[in-house]
Short mmCIF file of C-alpha atoms and ligand atoms in Angstrom, two decimals:
data_model
loop_
_atom_site.label_atom_id
_atom_site.label_comp_id
_atom_site.label_asym_id
_atom_site.label_seq_id
_atom_site.Cartn_x
_atom_site.Cartn_y
_atom_site.Cartn_z
CA MET A 13 0.00 0.00 0.00
CA ALA A 14 2.71 2.41 0.95
CA THR A 15 4.41 1.60 -2.32
CA ALA A 16 1.57 3.35 -4.09
CA ASN A 17 3.06 6.55 -2.86
CA THR A 18 6.68 6.84 -3.74
CA ASP A 19 6.95 10.41 -4.89
CA ASP A 20 5.46 12.29 -2.04
CA THR A 21 5.86 13.20 1.57
CA GLN A 22 2.53 11.79 2.52
CA ALA A 23 3.38 8.26 3.59
CA SER A 24 5.97 9.24 6.17
CA GLY A 25 5.90 8.89 9.96
CA GLY A 26 3.02 11.16 10.92
CA ASP A 27 0.79 9.41 8.44
CA ARG A 28 0.74 6.30 10.59
CA PHE A 29 -2.34 7.74 12.17
CA ILE A 30 -4.14 7.91 8.81
CA TYR A 31 -3.32 4.25 8.15
CA LEU A 32 -4.61 3.33 11.57
CA THR A 33 -7.81 5.30 11.06
CA ALA A 34 -8.40 3.86 7.59
CA GLY A 35 -7.57 0.33 8.77
CA LEU A 36 -10.01 0.60 11.62
CA ALA A 37 -12.79 2.08 9.50
CA ALA A 38 -12.18 -0.74 7.02
CA LEU A 39 -13.51 -3.13 9.67
CA ASN A 40 -16.83 -2.04 8.19
CA GLY A 41 -15.76 -4.00 5.12
CA LEU A 42 -14.76 -6.99 7.25
CA LEU A 43 -18.21 -7.12 8.83
CA PHE A 44 -19.85 -6.67 5.42
CA GLY A 45 -17.87 -9.61 3.98
CA PHE A 46 -18.09 -11.84 7.04
CA ASP A 47 -21.80 -11.39 7.61
CA THR A 48 -22.67 -12.01 3.96
CA GLY A 49 -20.37 -15.06 3.75
CA ILE A 50 -21.13 -16.83 7.03
CA ILE A 51 -24.73 -17.72 6.33
CA SER A 52 -23.99 -20.33 3.66
CA GLY A 53 -22.20 -22.55 6.20
CA ALA A 54 -24.46 -21.78 9.15
CA PHE A 55 -27.53 -22.51 7.11
CA LEU A 56 -26.69 -26.19 6.80
CA TYR A 57 -27.06 -26.59 10.57
CA ILE A 58 -29.87 -24.11 11.25
CA ASN A 59 -32.01 -26.62 9.38
CA ASN A 60 -31.38 -29.16 12.16
CA THR A 61 -32.69 -26.78 14.82
CA PHE A 62 -35.69 -25.20 13.13
CA THR A 63 -38.16 -26.45 10.60
CA MET A 64 -38.42 -23.85 7.87
CA SER A 65 -40.67 -23.51 4.87
CA PRO A 66 -38.86 -22.72 1.58
CA LEU A 67 -40.10 -19.14 1.89
CA VAL A 68 -38.62 -18.74 5.37
CA GLU A 69 -35.39 -20.38 4.16
CA GLY A 70 -35.24 -17.81 1.37
CA ILE A 71 -35.77 -14.97 3.84
CA VAL A 72 -33.05 -16.26 6.17
CA ILE A 73 -30.58 -16.42 3.28
CA SER A 74 -31.49 -13.26 1.40
CA GLY A 75 -32.96 -11.26 4.33
CA ALA A 76 -29.59 -9.66 4.94
CA MET A 77 -29.53 -8.28 1.39
CA ALA A 78 -33.03 -6.84 1.74
CA GLY A 79 -31.95 -5.36 5.09
CA ALA A 80 -28.80 -4.04 3.44
CA ALA A 81 -30.81 -2.30 0.73
CA PHE A 82 -32.85 -0.63 3.48
CA GLY A 83 -29.67 0.22 5.42
CA ALA A 84 -28.13 1.75 2.31
CA ALA A 85 -31.31 3.73 1.57
CA THR A 86 -31.38 5.28 5.04
CA GLY A 87 -27.66 5.24 5.78
CA GLY A 88 -26.67 7.71 3.08
CA LYS A 89 -28.91 10.45 4.38
CA LEU A 90 -27.92 9.62 7.95
CA ALA A 91 -24.25 9.94 7.04
CA ASP A 92 -24.96 13.45 5.79
CA GLN A 93 -27.03 14.33 8.85
CA ILE A 94 -25.35 12.81 11.90
CA GLY A 95 -21.87 12.50 10.40
CA ARG A 96 -19.74 9.67 9.10
CA ARG A 97 -18.15 8.71 12.39
CA ARG A 98 -21.39 8.55 14.35
CA LEU A 99 -22.95 6.39 11.65
CA ILE A 100 -20.01 3.98 11.90
CA LEU A 101 -20.56 3.80 15.66
CA LEU A 102 -24.28 3.27 15.20
CA GLY A 103 -23.60 0.61 12.56
CA ALA A 104 -21.25 -1.26 14.91
CA VAL A 105 -23.94 -1.31 17.62
CA VAL A 106 -26.53 -2.55 15.10
CA PHE A 107 -24.08 -5.25 13.90
CA PHE A 108 -23.63 -6.37 17.49
CA ILE A 109 -27.37 -6.49 18.20
CA GLY A 110 -28.04 -8.35 14.91
CA SER A 111 -25.33 -10.98 15.55
CA LEU A 112 -26.42 -11.45 19.17
CA THR A 113 -30.08 -11.80 18.21
CA MET A 114 -29.21 -14.48 15.64
CA ALA A 115 -26.91 -16.32 18.02
CA ILE A 116 -29.49 -16.64 20.79
CA ALA A 117 -32.63 -16.84 18.61
CA PRO A 118 -35.13 -19.13 20.35
CA THR A 119 -37.45 -19.22 17.34
CA VAL A 120 -37.06 -18.91 13.61
CA LEU A 121 -38.93 -15.61 13.69
CA VAL A 122 -36.31 -14.11 16.00
CA LEU A 123 -33.61 -15.49 13.72
CA VAL A 124 -35.18 -13.71 10.75
CA VAL A 125 -35.44 -10.48 12.74
CA GLY A 126 -31.74 -10.81 13.69
CA ARG A 127 -30.81 -11.40 10.07
CA LEU A 128 -32.73 -8.31 8.95
CA ILE A 129 -31.11 -6.18 11.67
CA ASP A 130 -27.72 -7.51 10.63
CA GLY A 131 -28.58 -6.63 7.04
CA VAL A 132 -29.33 -3.02 7.96
CA ALA A 133 -25.87 -2.79 9.54
CA ILE A 134 -24.32 -4.31 6.41
CA GLY A 135 -26.09 -1.63 4.37
CA PHE A 136 -24.74 1.16 6.63
CA ALA A 137 -21.25 -0.33 6.50
CA SER A 138 -21.20 -0.64 2.74
CA ILE A 139 -21.64 3.12 2.38
CA VAL A 140 -19.96 4.65 5.34
CA GLY A 141 -16.71 2.64 5.23
CA PRO A 142 -15.56 3.92 1.81
CA LEU A 143 -17.16 7.33 2.39
CA TYR A 144 -15.34 8.04 5.64
CA ILE A 145 -11.98 6.77 4.42
CA SER A 146 -12.08 8.67 1.14
CA GLU A 147 -12.87 11.92 2.96
CA ILE A 148 -10.14 11.58 5.51
CA ALA A 149 -7.43 10.28 3.14
CA PRO A 150 -4.80 12.46 1.40
CA PRO A 151 -5.53 12.50 -2.39
CA LYS A 152 -2.28 10.74 -3.35
CA ILE A 153 -3.15 7.57 -1.47
CA ARG A 154 -6.93 7.89 -1.38
CA GLY A 155 -7.42 5.01 -3.83
CA ALA A 156 -5.31 2.59 -1.82
CA LEU A 157 -6.73 3.59 1.54
CA THR A 158 -10.36 3.52 0.43
CA SER A 159 -9.84 0.16 -1.26
CA LEU A 160 -8.71 -1.22 2.11
CA ASN A 161 -12.42 -1.45 2.76
CA GLN A 162 -12.87 -3.79 -0.22
CA LEU A 163 -9.81 -5.77 0.91
CA MET A 164 -11.53 -6.28 4.24
CA VAL A 165 -14.73 -7.37 2.44
CA THR A 166 -12.75 -10.11 0.72
CA LEU A 167 -10.96 -11.00 3.96
CA GLY A 168 -14.29 -11.14 5.78
CA ILE A 169 -15.61 -13.57 3.16
CA LEU A 170 -12.48 -15.71 3.51
CA ILE A 171 -12.66 -15.70 7.33
CA SER A 172 -16.31 -16.73 7.11
CA TYR A 173 -15.27 -19.75 5.00
CA PHE A 174 -12.75 -20.72 7.70
CA VAL A 175 -15.18 -20.16 10.57
CA ASN A 176 -17.74 -22.29 8.73
CA TYR A 177 -15.10 -24.95 8.36
CA ALA A 178 -13.92 -24.68 11.99
CA PHE A 179 -17.43 -25.15 13.38
CA ALA A 180 -18.46 -27.72 10.81
CA ASP A 181 -17.76 -30.66 13.17
CA THR A 182 -19.92 -29.39 15.98
CA GLY A 183 -22.46 -27.74 13.68
CA ASP A 184 -22.68 -24.87 16.14
CA TRP A 185 -24.40 -22.32 13.96
CA ARG A 186 -25.05 -20.04 16.93
CA LEU A 187 -21.33 -19.57 17.47
CA MET A 188 -20.76 -19.12 13.72
CA LEU A 189 -23.23 -16.26 13.56
CA GLY A 190 -22.24 -14.88 16.97
CA THR A 191 -18.59 -14.52 15.88
CA GLY A 192 -19.65 -11.32 14.08
CA MET A 193 -19.93 -9.63 17.49
CA ILE A 194 -16.14 -9.58 17.90
CA PRO A 195 -15.23 -7.22 15.01
CA ALA A 196 -18.31 -5.12 15.87
CA VAL A 197 -16.94 -4.47 19.37
CA ILE A 198 -13.45 -3.68 18.04
CA LEU A 199 -14.92 -1.27 15.49
CA ALA A 200 -17.06 0.52 18.08
CA LEU A 201 -14.28 0.87 20.63
CA GLY A 202 -11.75 1.95 18.02
CA MET A 203 -14.00 4.54 16.41
CA LEU A 204 -14.60 6.22 19.76
CA LYS A 205 -11.04 7.47 19.48
CA MET A 206 -11.07 8.36 15.78
CA PRO A 207 -11.90 11.81 14.39
CA GLU A 208 -14.87 12.85 12.24
CA SER A 209 -14.31 13.44 8.51
CA PRO A 210 -12.78 16.92 8.02
CA ARG A 211 -15.04 17.55 5.06
CA TRP A 212 -18.21 16.77 6.98
CA LEU A 213 -17.02 18.94 9.87
CA TYR A 214 -16.36 21.91 7.62
CA GLU A 215 -19.73 21.56 5.98
CA HIS A 216 -21.35 21.51 9.40
CA ASP A 217 -19.83 24.82 10.47
CA GLN A 218 -16.89 23.44 12.41
CA PRO A 219 -13.91 24.80 10.43
CA ASP A 220 -11.53 24.68 13.41
CA ALA A 221 -12.30 21.05 14.09
CA ALA A 222 -11.87 20.31 10.36
CA ARG A 223 -8.46 21.98 10.36
CA ALA A 224 -7.44 20.08 13.48
CA VAL A 225 -8.31 16.75 11.83
CA LEU A 226 -6.36 17.62 8.68
CA LYS A 227 -3.40 18.58 10.84
CA ARG A 228 -3.54 15.28 12.64
CA THR A 229 -3.79 13.24 9.46
CA ARG A 230 -1.38 15.09 7.11
CA GLU A 231 2.35 15.55 7.13
CA SER A 232 2.13 18.09 4.37
CA ASP A 233 0.83 21.63 4.26
CA ILE A 234 -2.91 21.67 4.85
CA ASP A 235 -3.75 25.23 3.81
CA ALA A 236 -4.36 24.43 0.16
CA GLU A 237 -6.65 21.55 1.07
CA MET A 238 -8.56 23.72 3.56
CA ASP A 239 -9.00 26.37 0.88
CA GLU A 240 -10.37 23.87 -1.57
CA ILE A 241 -12.86 22.51 0.96
CA LYS A 242 -13.94 26.05 1.81
CA LYS A 243 -14.48 26.99 -1.83
CA THR A 244 -16.51 23.88 -2.48
CA VAL A 245 -18.73 24.37 0.55
CA ASP A 246 -19.26 28.05 -0.27
CA LYS A 247 -20.45 27.13 -3.76
CA GLN A 248 -23.10 24.74 -2.47
CA SER A 249 -26.69 25.67 -2.88
CA GLY A 250 -29.19 23.17 -1.57
CA ASN A 251 -28.75 19.99 0.33
CA GLY A 252 -31.58 17.73 -0.64
CA LEU A 253 -32.11 14.54 -2.51
CA SER A 254 -33.59 16.60 -5.36
CA ASP A 255 -30.10 18.08 -5.93
CA LEU A 256 -29.08 14.65 -7.06
CA PHE A 257 -31.15 14.99 -10.18
CA GLU A 258 -29.70 18.33 -11.27
CA SER A 259 -28.32 18.18 -14.78
CA TRP A 260 -24.67 18.68 -13.83
CA LEU A 261 -24.86 15.66 -11.54
CA ARG A 262 -26.61 13.36 -13.96
CA PRO A 263 -23.45 11.91 -15.55
CA ALA A 264 -22.04 11.04 -12.13
CA LEU A 265 -25.31 9.44 -11.15
CA ILE A 266 -25.36 7.36 -14.34
CA VAL A 267 -21.77 6.24 -13.75
CA GLY A 268 -22.58 5.21 -10.16
CA LEU A 269 -25.83 3.43 -10.96
CA GLY A 270 -24.35 1.71 -13.99
CA LEU A 271 -21.33 0.40 -12.08
CA ALA A 272 -23.55 -0.61 -9.13
CA VAL A 273 -25.69 -2.81 -11.33
CA PHE A 274 -22.84 -4.13 -13.49
CA GLN A 275 -20.84 -5.05 -10.39
CA GLN A 276 -23.58 -7.55 -9.58
CA ILE A 277 -25.14 -8.71 -12.85
CA THR A 278 -21.75 -9.81 -14.15
CA GLY A 279 -22.11 -12.67 -11.67
CA ILE A 280 -19.53 -12.33 -8.88
CA ASN A 281 -21.89 -13.48 -6.17
CA ALA A 282 -23.05 -16.48 -8.17
CA VAL A 283 -19.45 -17.60 -7.69
CA ILE A 284 -18.96 -16.32 -4.12
CA TYR A 285 -22.20 -17.83 -2.80
CA TYR A 286 -22.44 -20.94 -4.98
CA ALA A 287 -18.82 -21.92 -5.68
CA PRO A 288 -18.97 -25.35 -3.98
CA THR A 289 -22.13 -26.28 -5.89
CA ILE A 290 -20.64 -25.14 -9.19
CA LEU A 291 -17.43 -27.04 -8.55
CA GLU A 292 -19.23 -30.23 -7.52
CA SER A 293 -21.04 -30.20 -10.83
CA THR A 294 -17.71 -30.27 -12.68
CA GLY A 295 -17.06 -33.68 -11.17
CA PHE A 296 -15.19 -32.79 -7.97
CA GLY A 297 -16.05 -34.45 -4.66
CA SER A 298 -17.32 -32.25 -1.82
CA SER A 299 -14.02 -31.95 0.03
CA THR A 300 -12.13 -30.95 -3.15
CA SER A 301 -14.89 -28.44 -3.89
CA ILE A 302 -14.64 -26.86 -0.46
CA PHE A 303 -10.86 -26.76 -0.73
CA ALA A 304 -11.07 -25.09 -4.16
CA THR A 305 -13.63 -22.63 -2.76
CA VAL A 306 -11.15 -21.53 -0.11
CA GLY A 307 -8.65 -21.11 -2.97
CA ILE A 308 -11.12 -18.79 -4.69
CA GLY A 309 -11.47 -16.78 -1.47
CA VAL A 310 -7.68 -16.48 -1.20
CA ILE A 311 -7.36 -15.29 -4.81
CA ASN A 312 -10.01 -12.67 -4.13
CA VAL A 313 -7.95 -11.32 -1.23
CA VAL A 314 -4.58 -11.50 -3.01
CA MET A 315 -5.78 -9.79 -6.18
CA THR A 316 -7.42 -7.04 -4.15
CA ILE A 317 -4.01 -6.39 -2.60
CA VAL A 318 -2.58 -6.16 -6.12
CA ALA A 319 -5.32 -3.67 -7.01
CA ILE A 320 -4.50 -1.57 -3.94
CA ALA A 321 -0.84 -1.45 -4.94
CA LEU A 322 -1.76 -0.27 -8.43
CA ILE A 323 -4.85 1.89 -8.06
CA ASP A 324 -3.12 5.20 -7.32
CA ARG A 325 -0.44 4.57 -9.94
CA VAL A 326 -2.13 3.13 -13.01
CA GLY A 327 -5.48 4.70 -12.14
CA ARG A 328 -9.04 3.51 -11.62
CA ARG A 329 -10.07 3.42 -15.26
CA ARG A 330 -7.32 1.17 -16.54
CA LEU A 331 -7.76 -1.35 -13.74
CA LEU A 332 -11.47 -1.38 -14.35
CA LEU A 333 -11.11 -1.98 -18.09
CA VAL A 334 -8.57 -4.78 -17.66
CA GLY A 335 -10.66 -6.39 -14.92
CA VAL A 336 -13.95 -6.24 -16.80
CA GLY A 337 -12.21 -7.37 -20.00
CA GLY A 338 -11.07 -10.52 -18.20
CA MET A 339 -14.59 -11.09 -16.92
CA VAL A 340 -15.82 -11.24 -20.53
CA VAL A 341 -13.46 -14.08 -21.43
CA THR A 342 -13.45 -16.30 -18.32
CA PRO A 343 -17.19 -17.13 -18.12
CA GLY A 344 -16.96 -18.00 -21.83
CA VAL A 345 -14.34 -20.65 -21.06
CA LEU A 346 -16.26 -21.85 -18.01
CA GLY A 347 -19.46 -22.20 -20.01
CA ALA A 348 -17.64 -24.17 -22.71
CA VAL A 349 -16.18 -26.58 -20.15
CA PHE A 350 -19.67 -27.75 -19.23
CA TYR A 351 -20.24 -28.84 -22.83
CA LEU A 352 -17.23 -31.09 -22.90
CA PRO A 353 -17.80 -34.70 -21.90
CA GLY A 354 -16.17 -36.31 -18.83
CA PHE A 355 -15.77 -33.43 -16.41
CA GLY A 356 -13.47 -35.23 -13.98
CA GLY A 357 -9.69 -34.78 -14.01
CA ILE A 358 -8.34 -32.02 -16.17
CA LEU A 359 -11.64 -30.42 -17.12
CA GLY A 360 -12.64 -29.95 -13.48
CA TRP A 361 -9.40 -28.07 -13.02
CA VAL A 362 -9.97 -25.97 -16.14
CA ALA A 363 -13.33 -25.00 -14.63
CA THR A 364 -11.69 -24.19 -11.29
CA GLY A 365 -8.99 -22.20 -13.05
CA SER A 366 -11.51 -20.12 -14.98
CA LEU A 367 -13.58 -19.49 -11.83
CA MET A 368 -10.41 -18.35 -10.08
CA LEU A 369 -9.44 -16.10 -12.97
CA PHE A 370 -12.95 -14.68 -13.07
CA VAL A 371 -12.73 -13.75 -9.39
CA ALA A 372 -9.18 -12.41 -9.89
CA PHE A 373 -10.38 -10.07 -12.65
CA PHE A 374 -13.28 -8.92 -10.49
CA ALA A 375 -10.89 -8.27 -7.62
CA ILE A 376 -8.65 -5.94 -9.62
CA GLY A 377 -11.51 -4.16 -11.37
CA LEU A 378 -15.19 -3.93 -10.51
CA GLY A 379 -14.68 -4.97 -6.87
CA PRO A 380 -12.57 -2.10 -5.54
CA VAL A 381 -13.11 0.45 -8.33
CA PHE A 382 -16.90 0.62 -7.92
CA TRP A 383 -16.76 1.39 -4.17
CA LEU A 384 -13.89 3.80 -4.64
CA LEU A 385 -15.40 5.79 -7.49
CA ILE A 386 -18.75 6.26 -5.80
CA SER A 387 -16.97 7.74 -2.81
CA GLU A 388 -15.14 10.18 -5.09
CA ILE A 389 -17.43 11.42 -7.82
CA TYR A 390 -20.27 13.01 -5.83
CA PRO A 391 -20.26 16.52 -4.46
CA LEU A 392 -19.93 16.94 -0.74
CA SER A 393 -23.45 18.28 -0.19
CA VAL A 394 -25.10 15.10 -1.45
CA ARG A 395 -22.26 12.60 -1.16
CA GLY A 396 -23.93 10.39 1.45
CA SER A 397 -27.34 10.44 -0.23
CA ALA A 398 -25.83 9.79 -3.65
CA MET A 399 -23.81 6.86 -2.36
CA GLY A 400 -26.93 5.61 -0.61
CA THR A 401 -28.91 5.71 -3.84
CA VAL A 402 -26.37 3.80 -5.92
CA THR A 403 -25.67 1.36 -3.09
CA VAL A 404 -29.36 0.47 -2.90
CA ALA A 405 -29.14 -0.37 -6.61
CA ASN A 406 -26.08 -2.53 -5.85
CA TRP A 407 -27.86 -4.50 -3.12
CA GLY A 408 -31.01 -4.79 -5.21
CA ALA A 409 -29.03 -6.27 -8.11
CA ASN A 410 -27.16 -8.54 -5.67
CA LEU A 411 -30.46 -9.88 -4.34
CA LEU A 412 -31.77 -10.38 -7.84
CA VAL A 413 -28.73 -12.35 -9.04
CA SER A 414 -28.61 -14.50 -5.89
CA LEU A 415 -32.26 -15.43 -6.26
CA ALA A 416 -32.07 -15.82 -10.05
CA PHE A 417 -28.91 -17.93 -10.28
CA PRO A 418 -30.47 -21.27 -9.17
CA VAL A 419 -33.51 -20.58 -11.35
CA LEU A 420 -31.36 -19.66 -14.37
CA THR A 421 -29.11 -22.70 -14.09
CA ALA A 422 -32.16 -24.97 -13.68
CA ASN A 423 -33.86 -23.53 -16.76
CA LEU A 424 -31.09 -22.38 -19.11
CA GLY A 425 -28.36 -24.70 -17.85
CA LYS A 426 -24.97 -23.68 -16.46
CA PRO A 427 -23.19 -22.90 -19.77
CA SER A 428 -25.82 -20.42 -20.93
CA THR A 429 -25.99 -18.83 -17.48
CA PHE A 430 -22.25 -18.20 -17.51
CA TRP A 431 -22.36 -16.94 -21.07
CA LEU A 432 -25.08 -14.57 -19.97
CA PHE A 433 -22.71 -13.24 -17.31
CA GLY A 434 -20.04 -12.90 -20.02
CA ILE A 435 -22.43 -10.83 -22.15
CA CYS A 436 -23.21 -8.61 -19.16
CA SER A 437 -19.46 -8.12 -18.71
CA LEU A 438 -19.15 -7.11 -22.35
CA LEU A 439 -21.84 -4.46 -21.83
CA ALA A 440 -20.06 -3.39 -18.64
CA PHE A 441 -16.85 -2.97 -20.63
CA VAL A 442 -18.51 -0.72 -23.19
CA PHE A 443 -20.15 1.26 -20.38
CA ALA A 444 -16.88 1.65 -18.46
CA TYR A 445 -14.97 2.60 -21.60
CA ARG A 446 -17.45 5.30 -22.57
CA MET A 447 -18.55 6.66 -19.22
CA VAL A 448 -16.12 6.12 -16.38
CA PRO A 449 -13.82 9.03 -15.49
CA GLU A 450 -10.29 8.94 -14.07
CA THR A 451 -10.04 10.41 -10.58
CA LYS A 452 -6.52 9.31 -9.66
CA GLY A 453 -4.50 11.80 -7.62
CA ARG A 454 -7.09 14.58 -7.70
CA SER A 455 -8.67 16.17 -4.67
CA LEU A 456 -12.36 15.50 -4.09
CA GLU A 457 -12.93 19.24 -4.47
CA ALA A 458 -11.18 19.35 -7.86
CA ILE A 459 -13.35 16.45 -9.05
CA GLU A 460 -16.44 18.33 -7.89
CA ALA A 461 -15.34 21.61 -9.47
CA ASP A 462 -14.78 19.88 -12.79
CA LEU A 463 -18.18 18.30 -12.65
CA ARG A 464 -19.78 21.72 -12.07
CA ASP A 465 -17.78 23.30 -14.89
CA ASN A 466 -18.86 20.65 -17.32
CA VAL A 467 -22.61 20.89 -17.14
CA SER A 468 -23.05 20.32 -20.83
CA ASP A 469 -19.70 18.72 -21.51
CA SER A 470 -20.41 15.87 -19.18
CA VAL A 471 -18.46 12.93 -17.81
CA GLY A 472 -19.68 10.83 -20.67
CA ALA A 473 -18.44 13.01 -23.51
CA THR A 474 -15.53 11.69 -25.48
CA GLY A 475 -12.22 13.23 -26.38
CA THR A 476 -12.63 16.38 -24.32
CA GLU A 477 -11.38 17.75 -21.07
CA SER A 478 -14.64 16.47 -19.69
CA VAL A 479 -14.31 15.66 -16.11
CA PRO A 480 -13.35 14.12 -13.97
CA SER A 481 -10.91 13.54 -16.78
CA ARG A 482 -10.01 10.26 -18.46
CA GLU A 483 -6.50 9.17 -19.20
C1 LIG B 507 -19.32 -6.71 -3.77
C2 LIG B 507 -19.95 -7.91 -3.09
C3 LIG B 507 -19.09 -9.12 -3.33
C4 LIG B 507 -17.66 -8.85 -2.90
C5 LIG B 507 -16.76 -9.98 -3.29
C6 LIG B 507 -17.94 -6.51 -3.21
O1 LIG B 507 -17.33 -5.41 -3.83
O2 LIG B 507 -20.10 -5.55 -3.53
O3 LIG B 507 -21.25 -8.09 -3.59
O4 LIG B 507 -19.59 -10.23 -2.61
O5 LIG B 507 -17.17 -7.66 -3.47
O6 LIG B 507 -15.43 -9.72 -3.00
#
C-alpha cells in the first residue's frame, strides 16, 4: 500500500495515524464480507434446529440483502445528517445487536429479525466505510486507503469460510453467527477514538475542528486543502435529494448506478455464494470443492491487494477496463467446459482455473473500483445520499442475481448462465470505456469543481477535457 506513494511526503511517519484510522474504519468492510459469507455454512445446521418452509429459508438467506438495501437507503442520508463517524458507531452497535439476536434466537422468527437487523448494519457499513476513508485520506493515497475497505470485504468472506469450516464438526451455527460480534466491538471501541471526517465537519460549520483533523492526518501543508474545501462548501446551494437529479450531476449518477448494477449482474456473487455447488457439478467431490472454494477466497484477497498497490499509480479506469475485459473471457471458457464430456480430471481443473481467474479479474476491477469511485465522484453536499442511492441499486441487483442464479441454471443450464454473465461483462466494458472518469491523484474538491464546470460537456463526452478527466 505504501508503495503506491513513492513520490510524495505523505506516507511518512506522521501518516501512521491515517493508516490506523483507515484500517479501523475498514472493519466495516470486514463485517460486510463476514456477515454475507457466514450464512452459507451456518444454514446447513440451522435446518437441524428449526423447521423452515422454503419461503422462510429464502428470507433467512437473502434477508440480509433486503436489510442491506434498506440500510443503504437510510444510511446515506444519515451519514450526511449525523456524520460519518457517528454512523459507523451506530452501525457497529446494530451489527452487534443483529449478531447477538441471531446467536441466541429461540425461534425462527427471532432469527429472521436478527438477520434483517444484521442486514441493515451491512447496508450502513457498505456506504460509510468507503465514504469516511475517502474523505479523511490524502488525495495521493486515497485510492489505496479507500480500497482497504474492499480488501476487508474479501478477507471477511475468507474468514467466514474458515469459521464455517472450523465449526463444521460441531455444527454450532449459533457460534458461527455470533462470531460477528467480535469485530463489531473492536470497530465501536476503536472509532470512539477516531476523528470525524474533516469535510463533513467543515460543511457543518466546524472549520476549526476540520483543520485540526487535517493537521492530525497530514504531514504536508494543509492550507491548500482547507481552501479547496472552503471553496466547495461556499459554492453549495441546496442539500436535498432533489439536488441529485440536477443536470450537472446526472453523468455522475449514471456512472454510479451503472457500475452498481454491473458489479452484480456480471455474476460475482453467483461464484462467491455458490462456488462449492458449481465445482461439484464439474465432477469434484465435496471436500475438493470446499478446498477449491477456499482457494477462490484467497485469490479474491490476493488480487485485491494487487489492485490496492496499483490503483493510485495506473489509475481507476485502466484497472477497471482490464478487470472487466477478463470477466468477458473467463465465463466463456467456463461455459464451454460444461459442454465437454467427462468433467473429472483435467476439465474440473480448467473449470476451477476459470472461476479463479474470473474472481481475480473482479478483484482488480469492478470490486474495488466501484466502491472507490462512488466515494469520489459526488459533491460533498449530497455525497452520502448519492452513495446511498447507488448502493441500494447494488444490493437490489445482488439480491436479484442470488435469487435468479439457481432458477437460471435450472432452466437455461450452467453454460448459458455463464455466457449470460459474459455478455453482461461485455456491456459493462462498453459502459466503463465510454462513461467512467479517471479520478486518480485529484482532490475531491477538484473532481467536484470539474463536474460543475462541465454541465453540458459531461463525464460521458468523449475526447474532451470532460471531467473528472479520463486518461
Ligand atoms: C461486492 C460484493 C461481493 C464482494 C466480493 C464486493 O465489492 O459488492 O457483492 O460479494 O465484493 O469480494
